[in-house]
């Protein structure tokens, strides 16, 4: 049984690309999906004008040396995040709550997660973040504003000036800044750079690395959604609810949250709760941080997408026994979450990792650690 190659996704592609997430939505972007764009540019590279040594606002870049990844892959890693087993009759699958930024050790799964990955014939993600057609669609949506947003920015030139200053001061890569000229894309870039100052990089995102691993070992990657569906949910490519919120006040608030440190504080808590698999703390945080803004945003970014995924996943699981699924962890908390919707369809959900997993294991029969769980 292979134990290293399938589970060491980045030694050969340590800087596959930048993942840009809608930081306008604070921590929601970290966990609830929204692969806004992934440009084929060096990950987390500082702008040419400024070096980290010259400016403390510049985050350290993501590691690019393959030897560092190889050394990390040889270390033991605990199970991070929350993994569930899904079962309905003879259909068994595994569902992992992902996070779209992270730290280097996080890309190497722990023993229980690795076991499920090894037995999976395919990996299902919200999108395949390294698929060329998906990348093209997502990147194109970030190139320029729609007419309404262009008018907002023309009427408020101080916002453009402020964003440019913040980009320079935080060392956002200038080529990426010029290519991704849409207002939301630039807010995303500023938010991502702000999180990188705390050590969380898009290059270490869980789903990005799962896709890289799968492609490296020849496992199929199946997309649960289309790029167009995610873009519409975020208001990029249509007149969805989030797009309606791109007013001057909303842009100022997003910039204020970055300048004040609120963006980074919420992101750090979300990442901490993801790593420890603390669903209760995560749900409480989402109730208090106002990360979703309003009911319309909740519906567009979570509720509607949860329903869509719950409708599509059963057929995917039936066609691919032992399928490994990874979607943003926030899809598994709150009302009408993905787990609840699957349970309504008759799936038994058993938590395998994260806080509370021991109690879940005690309530059901133990699964041998040497082989993936089989349908009984």
PDB file of C-alpha atoms in Angstrom, residues 8-9 35 44 75 80 90 95 143 148-149 166 172 174 180-181 187 201 228 260 296 303 316 326 335 359-360 367:
ATOM      1  CA  UNK A   8       2.606  14.537  -0.358  1.00  0.00           C
ATOM      2  CA  UNK A   9       0.955  16.819  -2.885  1.00  0.00           C
ATOM      3  CA  UNK A  35     -12.738  29.966  -5.199  1.00  0.00           C
ATOM      4  CA  UNK A  44       2.588  35.024  -1.993  1.00  0.00           C
ATOM      5  CA  UNK A  75       7.096  14.090   9.780  1.00  0.00           C
ATOM      6  CA  UNK A  80      -6.727  18.193  11.557  1.00  0.00           C
ATOM      7  CA  UNK A  90     -24.046  -0.074   0.608  1.00  0.00           C
ATOM      8  CA  UNK A  95     -16.563  14.127   3.857  1.00  0.00           C
ATOM      9  CA  UNK A 143     -10.323  41.120 -14.608  1.00  0.00           C
ATOM     10  CA  UNK A 148     -22.478  49.313 -12.034  1.00  0.00           C
ATOM     11  CA  UNK A 149     -19.295  48.770 -10.056  1.00  0.00           C
ATOM     12  CA  UNK A 166      -2.811  49.489   1.010  1.00  0.00           C
ATOM     13  CA  UNK A 172       0.670  42.790  -2.883  1.00  0.00           C
ATOM     14  CA  UNK A 174       1.804  44.319  -8.560  1.00  0.00           C
ATOM     15  CA  UNK A 180      -7.115  41.306 -11.289  1.00  0.00           C
ATOM     16  CA  UNK A 181      -8.593  44.770 -11.644  1.00  0.00           C
ATOM     17  CA  UNK A 187     -10.368  43.478  -1.884  1.00  0.00           C
ATOM     18  CA  UNK A 201      -1.276  31.318   2.789  1.00  0.00           C
ATOM     19  CA  UNK A 228     -20.374  29.904 -13.095  1.00  0.00           C
ATOM     20  CA  UNK A 260      -8.098  47.694  12.094  1.00  0.00           C
ATOM     21  CA  UNK A 296     -29.539  37.320   1.662  1.00  0.00           C
ATOM     22  CA  UNK A 303     -28.057  27.778   1.933  1.00  0.00           C
ATOM     23  CA  UNK A 316     -21.604  10.859  -7.098  1.00  0.00           C
ATOM     24  CA  UNK A 326     -13.939  18.023   0.664  1.00  0.00           C
ATOM     25  CA  UNK A 335     -29.203  25.719   9.976  1.00  0.00           C
ATOM     26  CA  UNK A 359     -18.057  10.183  21.542  1.00  0.00           C
ATOM     27  CA  UNK A 360     -19.185   9.458  17.993  1.00  0.00           C
ATOM     28  CA  UNK A 367     -13.357   0.629  12.366  1.00  0.00           C
TER      29      UNK A 367
END
